[in-house]
Amino acid sequence: TPTVLFDNYIPKNPNTCYVGTDSAEIMELIVSHLFHLGHKKIAFLNGSRSSLITEQRMESFYYSMKKHKLIVDPELAIYAYFVARVAEDHIDNILKRGATAIICGNDVIASGVYTELMGRGLSVPQDISVVGIDDIPLASLLNPPLTTVRQERALLGRSGFFALNSIITHNMAISRNLLRPELIHRESTSLAKERHEFAVLHG
């Protein structure tokens, strides 16, 4: 059956194609942005382990950090789930380990991070910077609006249609079709404020 997969890939299957956004470029855009703001201790709150896209992003996170001569604290390279409530399980450890910025695996996780930080009396970005991935409508509605990486949903749809049509018509065999991401700089990131440890407060 001709099939187009989003953020997944089946090798050696000419009836399938993978469409998505380049994970390496996503992480490089984010890490480079935070690096130029002076951030050195960066946390990554990722999606679930053993998913193709989360493994790619984690690998790319390590690569981009190394490229900028930044050290990854293994305790801050976290596999979780793509839901807001995971922030509750991890935010205290992220703060205690002195992170000045948090990269979230999607904008929904970022919304949970906002809630947990606010509940501890901390402000974004005055106390800690937060970056999301996807640029869903929620991102611009958060307070402050979320810096994130845009995945162009309409273009992904067109890419999927083009790939599927190519498979059906035998016009060409497409293995992967990856779009370039775009960093959307809003108000949730600012210059790093070095701290060895945050006070963790529960309101």
C-alpha angles and dihedrals in degrees: 000000000000106000137176116204126203114220093347136092138201112198122224094011111122091189093066136064132189118223124183145108122293106266094197091056092045093057094041091054092050099042092045091050092051093043092056088051089057099256115151104158103061127171124206116204100192136181126262124319120253094032114126094229096046092048090050092049094047091050089047091049091056091045094050093046090051091047089058091044092247122144119232115222102216088216088062096050096082133180111206133136134286094256132101096239093068088078089070091060097049111025097088093054091045090053095043091054090057103247113172094192136030124206110202124207090231140355092263091060088048090055089055090049089053091053094049094046092049090050089057094050095255128132133217118257099355092070102019136001121234129199128186136193128231105032095232115177090266091066096070092044097058119101106268098022110253126253103224145152115259122228106196102231095189092051091047088054092050091047090051092050092048092049093047092048090050091053094047095047094039087232093140140339110247117190102177133003111191124182125211115251127228125217111229106203113206134152103289095087130062142149113315119262107207115226129161091207138001122223106245109218127181115206 
